[in-house]
Short mmCIF file of C-alpha atoms and ligand atoms in Angstrom, two decimals:
data_model
loop_
_atom_site.label_atom_id
_atom_site.label_comp_id
_atom_site.label_asym_id
_atom_site.label_seq_id
_atom_site.Cartn_x
_atom_site.Cartn_y
_atom_site.Cartn_z
CA UNK D 1283 163.00 159.85 96.34
CA UNK D 1284 166.67 160.89 96.16
CA UNK D 1285 167.74 163.66 93.86
CA UNK D 1286 170.48 161.43 92.52
CA UNK D 1287 167.94 159.29 90.72
CA UNK D 1288 167.90 160.56 87.17
CA UNK D 1289 164.31 159.63 86.22
CA UNK D 1290 162.33 161.66 83.77
CA UNK D 1291 159.98 163.74 86.09
CA UNK D 1292 156.87 162.72 84.14
CA UNK D 1293 157.99 159.12 84.25
CA UNK D 1294 158.64 159.47 87.99
CA UNK D 1295 155.22 160.94 88.53
CA UNK D 1296 153.59 158.09 86.70
CA UNK D 1297 155.63 155.50 88.55
CA UNK D 1298 154.86 157.14 91.88
CA UNK D 1299 151.17 157.00 91.21
CA UNK D 1300 151.35 153.31 90.39
CA UNK D 1301 153.61 152.75 93.36
CA UNK D 1302 151.26 154.61 95.69
CA UNK D 1303 148.20 152.82 94.45
CA UNK D 1304 149.68 149.35 95.09
CA UNK D 1305 147.46 147.49 97.48
CA UNK D 1306 150.42 145.95 99.32
CA UNK D 1307 152.58 147.97 101.72
CA UNK D 1308 155.74 148.45 99.64
CA UNK D 1309 159.21 149.93 100.05
CA UNK D 1310 161.99 150.74 97.61
CA UNK D 1311 165.50 150.16 98.94
CA UNK D 1312 168.93 150.72 97.61
CA UNK D 1313 171.47 147.90 97.70
CA UNK D 1314 173.06 149.66 100.69
CA UNK D 1315 169.71 149.04 102.46
CA UNK D 1316 168.60 152.68 102.65
CA UNK D 1317 164.93 153.18 102.04
CA UNK D 1318 164.23 155.66 99.29
CA UNK D 1319 160.47 155.33 98.99
CA UNK D 1320 157.42 153.91 100.73
CA UNK D 1321 153.88 153.79 99.38
CA UNK D 1322 150.73 154.98 101.07
CA UNK D 1323 149.78 151.47 102.16
CA UNK D 1324 153.11 151.10 103.92
CA UNK D 1325 152.57 154.27 105.99
CA UNK D 1326 149.08 153.11 106.79
CA UNK D 1327 150.27 149.61 107.76
CA UNK D 1328 153.20 150.67 109.94
CA UNK D 1329 151.93 153.99 111.33
CA UNK D 1330 155.20 155.87 110.67
CA UNK D 1331 155.87 159.12 108.84
CA UNK D 1332 158.22 159.85 105.94
CA UNK D 1333 161.01 161.21 108.14
CA UNK D 1334 160.99 158.06 110.22
CA UNK D 1335 162.05 155.98 107.29
CA UNK D 1336 163.25 157.75 104.18
CA UNK D 1337 167.02 157.76 103.91
CA UNK D 1338 167.21 155.32 106.84
CA UNK D 1339 168.35 151.72 106.61
CA UNK D 1340 165.83 148.96 106.97
CA UNK D 1341 167.39 148.02 110.29
CA UNK D 1342 166.86 151.54 111.64
CA UNK D 1343 163.36 151.67 110.24
CA UNK D 1344 162.06 148.42 111.51
CA UNK D 1345 163.30 149.18 114.97
CA UNK D 1346 160.71 151.96 114.94
CA UNK D 1347 157.99 149.88 113.36
CA UNK D 1348 157.04 147.74 116.28
CA UNK D 1349 154.54 145.56 114.39
CA UNK D 1350 157.05 144.33 111.77
CA UNK D 1351 159.95 142.29 113.02
CA UNK D 1352 163.38 143.19 111.74
CA UNK D 1353 165.03 140.37 109.80
CA UNK D 1354 168.54 139.30 110.63
CA UNK D 1355 171.29 141.18 108.81
CA UNK D 1356 173.42 138.11 108.72
CA UNK D 1357 174.50 137.45 105.14
CA UNK D 1358 172.76 134.07 104.84
CA UNK D 1359 169.57 135.17 106.58
CA UNK D 1360 169.15 138.59 104.97
CA UNK D 1361 166.77 138.24 102.00
CA UNK D 1362 167.99 141.54 100.62
CA UNK D 1363 171.52 140.21 100.49
CA UNK D 1364 170.18 137.09 98.77
CA UNK D 1365 168.55 139.25 96.08
CA UNK D 1366 171.89 141.00 95.54
CA UNK D 1367 173.76 137.70 95.43
CA UNK D 1368 171.40 135.85 93.15
CA UNK D 1369 169.61 138.59 91.24
CA UNK D 1370 166.39 136.68 92.00
CA UNK D 1371 163.31 137.47 94.06
CA UNK D 1372 163.23 136.18 97.62
CA UNK D 1373 160.39 135.72 99.97
CA UNK D 1374 159.93 134.87 103.59
CA UNK D 1375 156.88 134.28 105.70
CA UNK D 1376 156.76 136.08 108.99
CA UNK D 1377 154.46 136.12 111.93
CA UNK D 1378 153.97 139.62 113.34
CA UNK D 1379 151.73 140.92 116.05
CA UNK D 1380 149.27 143.65 115.23
CA UNK D 1381 148.80 146.61 117.54
CA UNK D 1382 145.62 144.93 118.76
CA UNK D 1383 147.76 141.96 119.78
CA UNK D 1384 146.49 139.66 117.03
CA UNK D 1385 148.66 137.42 114.89
CA UNK D 1386 149.32 138.76 111.37
CA UNK D 1387 151.00 136.47 108.90
CA UNK D 1388 152.85 138.33 106.21
CA UNK D 1389 154.82 137.27 103.21
CA UNK D 1390 157.69 139.69 102.63
CA UNK D 1391 158.67 139.59 98.99
CA UNK D 1392 161.96 141.15 97.84
CA UNK D 1393 162.28 141.74 94.09
CA UNK D 1394 165.26 143.20 92.20
CA UNK D 1395 165.09 146.15 89.79
CA UNK D 1396 168.08 146.18 87.41
CA UNK D 1397 170.03 149.03 85.76
CA UNK D 1398 171.09 149.02 82.10
CA UNK D 1399 174.15 146.91 83.00
CA UNK D 1400 172.02 144.27 84.60
CA UNK D 1401 173.16 145.17 88.12
CA UNK D 1402 170.60 145.29 90.91
CA UNK D 1403 169.83 148.96 91.34
CA UNK D 1404 166.86 148.88 93.69
CA UNK D 1405 165.06 146.30 95.71
CA UNK D 1406 161.31 146.44 96.04
CA UNK D 1407 160.00 144.98 99.26
CA UNK D 1408 156.31 144.34 99.61
CA UNK D 1409 154.39 142.93 102.55
CA UNK D 1410 151.45 140.70 101.71
CA UNK D 1411 148.96 139.83 104.40
CA UNK D 1412 148.44 136.07 104.22
CA UNK D 1413 146.71 135.74 107.59
CA UNK D 1414 143.50 134.41 105.99
CA UNK D 1415 145.49 131.75 104.08
CA UNK D 1416 147.38 130.82 107.24
CA UNK D 1417 144.14 130.53 109.23
CA UNK D 1418 142.71 128.26 106.53
CA UNK D 1419 145.92 126.26 106.44
CA UNK D 1420 145.77 125.81 110.22
CA UNK D 1421 142.13 124.77 109.98
CA UNK D 1422 143.05 122.28 107.25
CA UNK D 1423 145.86 120.83 109.37
CA UNK D 1424 143.54 120.59 112.40
CA UNK D 1425 140.83 118.86 110.36
CA UNK D 1426 143.40 116.47 108.89
CA UNK D 1427 144.72 115.65 112.34
CA UNK D 1428 141.18 115.12 113.58
CA UNK D 1429 140.39 112.82 110.62
CA UNK D 1430 143.60 110.92 111.34
CA UNK D 1431 142.59 110.50 114.97
CA UNK D 1432 139.07 109.36 114.01
CA UNK D 1433 140.48 106.84 111.52
CA UNK D 1434 143.09 105.54 113.94
CA UNK D 1435 140.74 105.25 116.88
CA UNK D 1436 137.95 103.58 114.90
CA UNK D 1437 137.04 100.09 116.13
CA UNK D 1438 136.40 99.12 112.52
CA UNK D 1439 139.39 98.21 110.38
CA UNK D 1440 140.04 100.87 107.70
CA UNK D 1441 142.31 100.35 104.70
CA UNK D 1442 142.95 102.50 101.65
CA UNK D 1443 144.89 101.40 98.60
CA UNK D 1444 146.04 103.31 95.54
CA UNK D 1445 144.89 102.28 92.08
CA UNK D 1446 147.72 99.74 91.79
CA UNK D 1447 146.57 98.09 95.02
CA UNK D 1448 149.44 99.43 97.14
CA UNK D 1449 148.32 100.06 100.72
CA UNK D 1450 148.40 103.75 101.55
CA UNK D 1451 146.52 103.73 104.82
CA UNK D 1452 145.81 101.12 107.45
CA UNK D 1453 144.46 101.94 110.89
CA UNK D 1454 145.24 100.10 114.12
CA UNK D 1455 142.03 98.05 114.07
CA UNK D 1456 142.86 96.82 110.54
CA UNK D 1457 146.39 95.94 111.67
CA UNK D 1458 144.87 93.85 114.47
CA UNK D 1459 142.33 92.20 112.18
CA UNK D 1460 144.68 91.37 109.31
CA UNK D 1461 147.75 90.78 111.49
CA UNK D 1462 150.01 93.07 109.44
CA UNK D 1463 152.14 95.87 110.84
CA UNK D 1464 152.93 99.13 109.05
CA UNK D 1465 156.42 97.81 108.31
CA UNK D 1466 154.93 94.89 106.27
CA UNK D 1467 152.87 97.15 104.04
CA UNK D 1468 155.75 98.09 101.75
CA UNK D 1469 155.55 94.66 100.12
CA UNK D 1470 151.77 94.17 100.32
CA UNK D 1471 149.06 94.50 97.75
CA UNK D 1472 145.37 94.68 98.59
CA UNK D 1473 144.91 91.35 96.76
CA UNK D 1474 146.96 89.66 99.53
CA UNK D 1475 144.22 90.62 101.99
CA UNK D 1476 141.55 88.39 100.44
CA UNK D 1477 141.27 84.77 99.30
CA UNK D 1478 142.16 84.38 95.62
CA UNK D 1479 139.94 86.36 93.25
CA UNK D 1480 137.90 88.11 95.96
CA UNK D 1481 139.64 91.51 95.66
CA UNK D 1482 138.92 91.59 91.91
CA UNK D 1483 135.33 90.56 92.55
CA UNK D 1484 134.93 93.47 95.01
CA UNK D 1485 136.39 95.96 92.51
CA UNK D 1486 134.02 94.61 89.87
CA UNK D 1487 131.05 95.16 92.17
CA UNK D 1488 132.31 98.64 93.09
CA UNK D 1489 132.32 99.61 89.41
CA UNK D 1490 128.95 98.00 88.74
CA UNK D 1491 126.31 100.69 88.56
CA UNK D 1492 123.58 98.15 89.28
CA UNK D 1493 124.98 97.42 92.75
CA UNK D 1494 124.32 100.42 94.96
CA UNK D 1495 125.69 103.78 93.91
CA UNK D 1496 128.55 103.70 91.42
CA UNK D 1497 131.88 103.51 93.20
CA UNK D 1498 130.23 102.44 96.46
CA UNK D 1499 129.74 98.95 97.82
CA UNK D 1500 126.90 98.62 100.31
CA UNK D 1501 127.48 96.48 103.42
CA UNK D 1502 128.57 93.03 102.24
CA UNK D 1503 129.73 89.86 103.98
CA UNK D 1504 133.06 88.56 102.68
CA UNK D 1505 136.00 86.52 103.91
CA UNK D 1506 139.36 88.21 104.34
CA UNK D 1507 142.77 86.60 104.55
CA UNK D 1508 145.08 87.40 107.46
CA UNK D 1509 148.88 87.42 107.37
CA UNK D 1510 148.73 83.88 108.84
CA UNK D 1511 146.55 82.81 105.91
CA UNK D 1512 143.51 82.46 108.18
CA UNK D 1513 140.16 83.26 106.58
CA UNK D 1514 137.92 85.50 108.69
CA UNK D 1515 134.30 86.45 107.96
CA UNK D 1516 133.79 90.22 107.95
CA UNK D 1517 131.15 92.75 107.05
CA UNK D 1518 132.61 95.38 104.76
CA UNK D 1519 131.70 98.55 102.94
CA UNK D 1520 133.99 100.03 100.30
CA UNK D 1521 134.27 103.04 98.04
CA UNK D 1522 136.33 104.19 95.11
CA UNK D 1523 137.97 107.57 95.62
CA UNK D 1524 137.79 109.64 92.43
CA UNK D 1525 139.99 112.56 91.45
CA UNK D 1526 138.53 114.55 88.58
CA UNK D 1527 136.39 111.60 87.53
CA UNK D 1528 139.36 109.24 87.47
CA UNK D 1529 139.83 106.37 89.93
CA UNK D 1530 142.61 107.40 92.29
CA UNK D 1531 142.27 105.00 95.20
CA UNK D 1532 139.86 102.77 97.07
CA UNK D 1533 139.00 102.53 100.73
CA UNK D 1534 137.19 99.90 102.76
CA UNK D 1535 135.86 99.53 106.30
CA UNK D 1536 135.81 96.07 107.91
CA UNK D 1537 134.00 94.68 110.94
CA UNK D 1538 134.93 91.27 112.30
CA UNK D 1539 131.89 88.98 112.21
CA UNK D 1540 133.33 86.08 114.24
CA UNK D 1541 131.85 87.11 117.56
CA UNK D 1542 128.51 88.09 116.05
CA UNK D 1543 128.25 84.77 114.20
CA UNK D 1544 129.14 82.82 117.35
CA UNK D 1545 126.41 84.64 119.30
CA UNK D 1546 123.96 84.05 116.46
CA UNK D 1547 124.79 80.35 116.39
CA UNK D 1548 124.26 80.10 120.15
CA UNK D 1549 120.95 81.93 119.81
CA UNK D 1550 119.80 79.59 117.06
CA UNK D 1551 120.81 76.59 119.16
CA UNK D 1552 118.94 77.98 122.15
CA UNK D 1553 115.89 78.64 119.98
CA UNK D 1554 115.88 75.15 118.54
CA UNK D 1555 116.34 73.69 122.03
CA UNK D 1556 113.43 75.71 123.31
CA UNK D 1557 111.32 74.56 120.37
CA UNK D 1558 112.31 70.95 121.01
CA UNK D 1559 111.54 71.16 124.74
CA UNK D 1560 108.16 72.75 124.09
CA UNK D 1561 107.36 70.03 121.58
CA UNK D 1562 108.47 67.35 124.05
CA UNK D 1563 106.47 68.89 126.85
CA UNK D 1564 103.22 68.92 124.88
CA UNK D 1565 103.87 65.43 123.48
CA UNK D 1566 104.65 64.33 127.03
CA UNK D 1567 101.31 65.53 128.34
CA UNK D 1568 99.50 63.82 125.49
CA UNK D 1569 101.46 60.61 125.93
CA UNK D 1570 100.81 60.57 129.67
CA UNK D 1571 97.07 60.90 129.09
CA UNK D 1572 96.94 58.16 126.45
CA UNK D 1573 99.18 55.82 128.41
CA UNK D 1574 97.14 56.25 131.53
CA UNK D 1575 93.88 55.49 129.67
CA UNK D 1576 95.29 52.42 127.93
CA UNK D 1577 97.04 51.03 130.96
CA UNK D 1578 93.89 49.95 132.81
CA UNK D 1579 92.17 48.02 129.96
CA UNK D 1580 95.57 46.47 129.12
CA UNK D 1581 96.03 45.26 132.65
CA UNK D 1582 92.66 43.54 132.54
CA UNK D 1583 93.32 42.03 129.04
CA UNK D 1584 96.55 40.54 130.39
CA UNK D 1585 94.94 39.41 133.64
CA UNK D 1586 91.97 37.68 132.00
CA UNK D 1587 94.05 36.37 129.11
CA UNK D 1588 96.52 34.72 131.49
CA UNK D 1589 93.63 33.23 133.47
CA UNK D 1590 92.18 31.89 130.23
CA UNK D 1591 95.54 30.39 129.20
CA UNK D 1592 95.74 28.53 132.50
CA UNK D 1593 92.18 27.22 132.06
CA UNK D 1594 92.54 26.14 128.43
CA UNK D 1595 95.87 24.33 128.85
CA UNK D 1596 98.59 23.94 126.24
CA UNK D 1597 96.75 21.42 124.13
CA UNK D 1598 93.76 23.56 123.33
CA UNK D 1599 93.51 24.37 119.55
CA UNK D 1600 93.05 28.08 120.25
CA UNK D 1601 95.98 28.38 122.68
CA UNK D 1602 98.43 29.65 120.01
CA UNK D 1603 95.97 32.43 119.04
CA UNK D 1604 95.63 33.36 122.68
CA UNK D 1605 99.43 33.42 123.03
CA UNK D 1606 99.68 35.89 120.11
CA UNK D 1607 97.07 38.10 121.79
CA UNK D 1608 98.96 37.99 125.08
CA UNK D 1609 102.38 38.63 123.44
CA UNK D 1610 101.03 41.69 121.65
CA UNK D 1611 99.28 42.90 124.77
CA UNK D 1612 102.61 42.58 126.65
CA UNK D 1613 104.32 44.61 123.93
CA UNK D 1614 101.62 47.22 124.32
CA UNK D 1615 102.28 47.27 128.04
CA UNK D 1616 106.00 47.77 127.35
CA UNK D 1617 105.16 50.72 125.10
CA UNK D 1618 102.84 52.18 127.72
CA UNK D 1619 105.59 51.79 130.30
CA UNK D 1620 107.96 53.69 128.01
CA UNK D 1621 105.36 56.37 127.40
CA UNK D 1622 104.80 56.83 131.10
CA UNK D 1623 108.56 56.99 131.67
CA UNK D 1624 108.84 59.50 128.85
CA UNK D 1625 106.17 61.74 130.29
CA UNK D 1626 107.29 61.37 133.88
CA UNK D 1627 107.00 64.61 135.81
CA UNK D 1628 109.29 63.53 138.58
CA UNK D 1629 112.38 65.59 139.30
CA UNK D 1630 115.71 63.82 138.85
CA UNK D 1631 117.36 62.64 142.05
CA UNK D 1632 120.84 64.00 141.69
CA UNK D 1633 124.04 62.63 143.08
CA UNK D 1634 127.71 63.23 142.47
CA UNK D 1635 129.42 60.31 140.71
CA UNK D 1636 132.34 59.48 138.42
CA UNK D 1637 131.46 59.61 134.75
CA UNK D 1638 133.51 56.49 133.96
CA UNK D 1639 131.39 54.49 136.40
CA UNK D 1640 128.27 55.47 134.49
CA UNK D 1641 129.71 53.85 131.35
CA UNK D 1642 130.61 50.67 133.21
CA UNK D 1643 127.21 50.41 134.82
CA UNK D 1644 125.25 51.02 131.63
CA UNK D 1645 127.22 48.30 129.82
CA UNK D 1646 126.74 45.90 132.71
CA UNK D 1647 122.98 46.35 132.50
CA UNK D 1648 122.85 45.18 128.88
CA UNK D 1649 125.89 42.90 129.04
CA UNK D 1650 123.98 39.67 128.68
CA UNK D 1651 121.98 40.72 125.72
CA UNK D 1652 122.43 38.66 122.61
CA UNK D 1653 122.12 41.96 120.84
CA UNK D 1654 125.85 42.47 120.57
CA UNK D 1655 126.48 39.57 118.17
CA UNK D 1656 129.66 40.53 116.24
CA UNK D 1657 129.88 43.99 117.71
CA UNK D 1658 133.02 45.08 119.54
CA UNK D 1659 132.68 47.51 122.38
CA UNK D 1660 135.71 49.74 122.94
CA UNK D 1661 135.98 51.94 126.02
CA UNK D 1662 138.19 55.05 125.78
CA UNK D 1663 137.82 56.46 129.24
CA UNK D 1664 139.58 59.60 130.45
CA UNK D 1665 142.34 58.80 132.95
CA UNK D 1666 141.17 61.68 135.05
CA UNK D 1667 138.20 60.80 137.24
CA UNK D 1668 135.59 63.28 135.98
CA UNK D 1669 132.79 64.08 138.40
CA UNK D 1670 129.23 64.98 137.47
CA UNK D 1671 126.16 65.76 139.52
CA UNK D 1672 123.13 64.13 137.92
CA UNK D 1673 120.51 61.37 138.20
CA UNK D 1674 122.63 58.31 137.53
CA UNK D 1675 119.72 55.95 136.88
CA UNK D 1676 118.23 58.28 134.29
CA UNK D 1677 121.61 58.71 132.64
CA UNK D 1678 122.13 54.94 132.49
CA UNK D 1679 118.83 54.83 130.60
CA UNK D 1680 120.18 57.44 128.16
CA UNK D 1681 123.50 55.63 127.57
CA UNK D 1682 121.71 52.29 127.13
CA UNK D 1683 119.35 53.87 124.59
CA UNK D 1684 122.33 55.20 122.64
CA UNK D 1685 124.09 51.82 122.72
CA UNK D 1686 120.94 50.03 121.53
CA UNK D 1687 120.48 52.59 118.74
CA UNK D 1688 124.11 52.00 117.70
CA UNK D 1689 123.62 48.23 117.74
CA UNK D 1690 120.43 48.55 115.68
CA UNK D 1691 122.16 50.83 113.18
CA UNK D 1692 125.08 48.43 112.64
CA UNK D 1693 122.87 45.40 112.09
CA UNK D 1694 125.01 43.00 114.08
CA UNK D 1695 128.49 43.96 112.86
CA UNK D 1696 130.88 46.80 113.76
CA UNK D 1697 132.40 48.69 116.67
CA UNK D 1698 130.88 50.83 119.37
CA UNK D 1699 133.33 53.23 121.01
CA UNK D 1700 132.38 54.89 124.26
CA UNK D 1701 134.56 57.84 125.24
CA UNK D 1702 134.68 60.07 128.27
CA UNK D 1703 136.63 63.31 128.41
CA UNK D 1704 136.39 66.83 129.71
CA UNK D 1705 137.08 70.44 128.83
CA UNK D 1706 138.66 71.71 132.01
CA UNK D 1707 138.54 75.37 131.07
CA UNK D 1708 134.89 75.30 130.05
CA UNK D 1709 134.05 73.12 133.07
CA UNK D 1710 132.33 70.52 130.90
CA UNK D 1711 132.29 66.72 130.91
CA UNK D 1712 131.46 64.58 127.88
CA UNK D 1713 130.42 61.07 126.92
CA UNK D 1714 130.47 60.04 123.28
CA UNK D 1715 128.84 56.94 121.86
CA UNK D 1716 130.26 56.30 118.40
CA UNK D 1717 129.26 53.54 116.00
CA UNK D 1718 130.39 52.35 112.59
CA UNK D 1719 126.86 52.21 111.22
CA UNK D 1720 125.52 53.83 108.04
CA UNK D 1721 124.81 57.23 109.62
CA UNK D 1722 121.61 59.26 109.89
CA UNK D 1723 120.35 60.62 106.56
CA UNK D 1724 120.35 64.41 106.27
CA UNK D 1725 116.56 64.57 105.99
CA UNK D 1726 116.13 62.76 109.32
CA UNK D 1727 118.51 64.92 111.30
CA UNK D 1728 115.87 67.41 112.39
CA UNK D 1729 113.44 64.66 113.41
CA UNK D 1730 115.40 62.05 115.37
CA UNK D 1731 114.79 63.79 118.71
CA UNK D 1732 111.05 64.00 118.00
CA UNK D 1733 108.89 61.59 119.99
CA UNK D 1734 107.67 58.63 117.92
CA UNK D 1735 110.07 59.26 115.07
CA UNK D 1736 111.46 55.88 114.12
CA UNK D 1737 112.77 54.25 110.98
CA UNK D 1738 112.59 50.83 112.59
CA UNK D 1739 110.08 48.28 111.44
CA UNK D 1740 106.67 48.20 113.05
CA UNK D 1741 106.82 46.79 116.53
CA UNK D 1742 110.60 47.16 116.84
CA UNK D 1743 111.04 50.76 117.90
CA UNK D 1744 108.69 53.25 119.49
CA UNK D 1745 110.76 56.25 118.44
CA UNK D 1746 110.94 57.41 122.04
CA UNK D 1747 114.59 56.58 122.85
CA UNK D 1748 116.25 59.80 121.69
CA UNK D 1749 113.40 62.10 122.72
CA UNK D 1750 113.52 60.62 126.21
CA UNK D 1751 117.28 61.05 126.23
CA UNK D 1752 116.79 64.69 125.20
CA UNK D 1753 114.36 65.34 128.06
CA UNK D 1754 116.58 63.59 130.61
CA UNK D 1755 119.68 65.50 129.54
CA UNK D 1756 117.79 68.77 129.81
CA UNK D 1757 116.54 67.95 133.30
CA UNK D 1758 120.11 67.20 134.31
CA UNK D 1759 121.40 70.51 132.90
CA UNK D 1760 123.17 68.69 130.10
CA UNK D 1761 122.81 68.47 126.35
CA UNK D 1762 122.57 65.75 123.75
CA UNK D 1763 123.63 66.33 120.17
CA UNK D 1764 124.70 64.53 117.03
CA UNK D 1765 128.41 65.33 116.88
CA UNK D 1766 129.07 63.57 113.57
CA UNK D 1767 127.14 61.37 111.23
CA UNK D 1768 127.94 59.96 107.82
CA UNK D 1769 128.73 56.73 105.99
CA UNK D 1770 131.57 56.04 108.48
CA UNK D 1771 129.19 56.08 111.40
CA UNK D 1772 127.51 58.28 113.97
CA UNK D 1773 128.80 59.96 117.11
CA UNK D 1774 126.25 61.04 119.69
CA UNK D 1775 127.57 63.46 122.29
CA UNK D 1776 126.34 63.93 125.84
CA UNK D 1777 127.56 67.07 127.60
CA UNK D 1778 127.33 67.87 131.33
CA UNK D 1779 128.55 70.55 133.63
CA UNK D 1780 131.61 69.13 135.39
CA UNK D 1781 131.27 68.98 139.16
CA UNK D 1782 134.23 70.66 140.82
CA UNK D 1783 136.05 68.22 143.04
CA UNK D 1784 135.63 68.87 146.76
CA UNK D 1785 137.96 67.68 149.53
CA UNK D 1786 135.08 65.88 151.13
CA UNK D 1787 134.57 63.89 147.92
CA UNK D 1788 138.12 62.52 148.04
CA UNK D 1789 137.29 60.57 151.12
CA UNK D 1790 133.90 59.34 150.00
CA UNK D 1791 133.51 56.01 148.41
CA UNK D 1792 131.17 56.26 145.51
CA UNK D 1793 129.89 53.87 142.91
N1 ATP C 3154 123.27 55.49 115.91
C1 ATP C 3154 122.35 55.66 114.97
N2 ATP C 3154 122.64 55.44 113.67
C2 ATP C 3154 121.71 55.64 112.71
N3 ATP C 3154 120.46 56.06 112.96
C3 ATP C 3154 120.10 56.29 114.23
C4 ATP C 3154 121.03 56.14 115.31
N4 ATP C 3154 120.39 56.48 116.44
C5 ATP C 3154 119.15 56.85 116.10
N5 ATP C 3154 118.96 56.74 114.78
C6 ATP C 3154 117.74 57.05 114.03
O1 ATP C 3154 116.89 57.82 114.86
C7 ATP C 3154 115.62 57.21 115.00
C8 ATP C 3154 115.05 57.56 116.33
O2 ATP C 3154 115.78 56.96 117.38
P1 ATP C 3154 115.08 56.70 118.75
O3 ATP C 3154 116.07 56.08 119.65
O4 ATP C 3154 114.42 57.94 119.21
O5 ATP C 3154 113.92 55.70 118.38
P2 ATP C 3154 114.07 54.17 117.94
O6 ATP C 3154 115.41 53.66 118.26
O7 ATP C 3154 113.63 54.11 116.53
O8 ATP C 3154 112.98 53.51 118.84
P3 ATP C 3154 113.12 53.22 120.44
O9 ATP C 3154 114.39 53.85 120.88
O10 ATP C 3154 111.94 53.87 121.01
O11 ATP C 3154 113.14 51.76 120.53
C9 ATP C 3154 115.90 55.75 114.76
O12 ATP C 3154 114.76 55.07 114.33
C10 ATP C 3154 116.98 55.79 113.67
O13 ATP C 3154 116.42 56.04 112.41
MG1 MG C 3155 116.23 53.94 120.16
#
């Protein structure tokens, strides 16, 4: 310490001890930047001796100390100058390299010591090693960046909102799902993302301790609302984010359920089709057996009955009874014929034909029937000539069955509309038979394709029409379904794979 400093020696001794015992490397400088003291830690830190630094300027000193970078002497950059200008402490963070070549982060703090007049007399500079803090800070930044990447790359939509509902985070998947972009979020509230009342309902459930853990919503199916006001089914989980026991924000994860639900629906349809075909197959075997057994005795009843009728002549008193017997036996034969047709094992004989022709032919086959009474038949046939590859005779049987069902349903009055159309992209062709009848009651919907299910009076229907149609459509790689039914009428839909048109077909004449 300079002799010019008029400290009391005891005081100086005491101050030196404190100064020396400081755990930070520390220097005392004069305003002219000469170093007048350094503590033990400083010598240890910088590996210099007293003569290297005392009485020297900081610039001269730090040139010798190769593990502490010299700070610029430029007025604005020099923290020492800033202390002199402002009379306030200054600090800068500096990255130095240790002798072992490792990074050391140090905070260099410059504090003023004033004289009696309030002028800065000395400047204390201490170096604080903040490497550990810096390492932690770097780790924190890395983890944050990693979390950001995970959130952004997640295939699930993730949204966080503050306690007022303002959106504070939205990942790319959520942007895609909800249709909003980051620019829209300024004016959005989380309530806009759900149909009316749903957001509040979710918050209520989140706070309800009886539903899962408090502040957490287990996986739930809800409908969200997109920017285009489209409602989408999603599976969501949500959580309230607490800060010191107070609600600070909420976050939710969404997974679009549309695809899953579509697959599930297809699976259910396939299952019910399989069930129906199995049922039809076993009923078919049973029906074939019964029909076969009954057919022979019936043939002889009819044969001998007709012989008897010829012998007895029309005047015989018992002839009307015999006629009843024969009429009923003929009806039985008709039923047996249907049963045998229903249970037929024969493969369809397929051919390529125009769908519109199938409609024309089916109508021609029942044209003369008095059945139609006051029923109008409207044909709405696709202008495009749709081709299908199927057994035309079998399909005529199906269309006729549907027309007769429609006639029966309308009880003599109404309109039957037969439509053909196609879905070019899906490669599908369709025929619809629509009536203006009373519709099929809900409780019958699962039974109408069952063999022998009929609501018609005894002797009028066998209940085989639709189940036969079902079997035929299946054999022809098509489908039959009830498209609509209600008090306005019923629409039955037949669906086929569309046959791609071939050049050869253009030149063929087909019926
Ligand atoms: N277009 C329709 N409108 C209302 N109900 C219908 C219609 N088509 C079918 N149904 C109902 O489905 C039942 C089963 O039809 P399905 O064609 O299999 O047998 P059916 O017509 O009763 O007898 P079958 O066809 O053997 O003469 C009918 O009895 C009727 O109750
Ligand atoms: Mg029928």
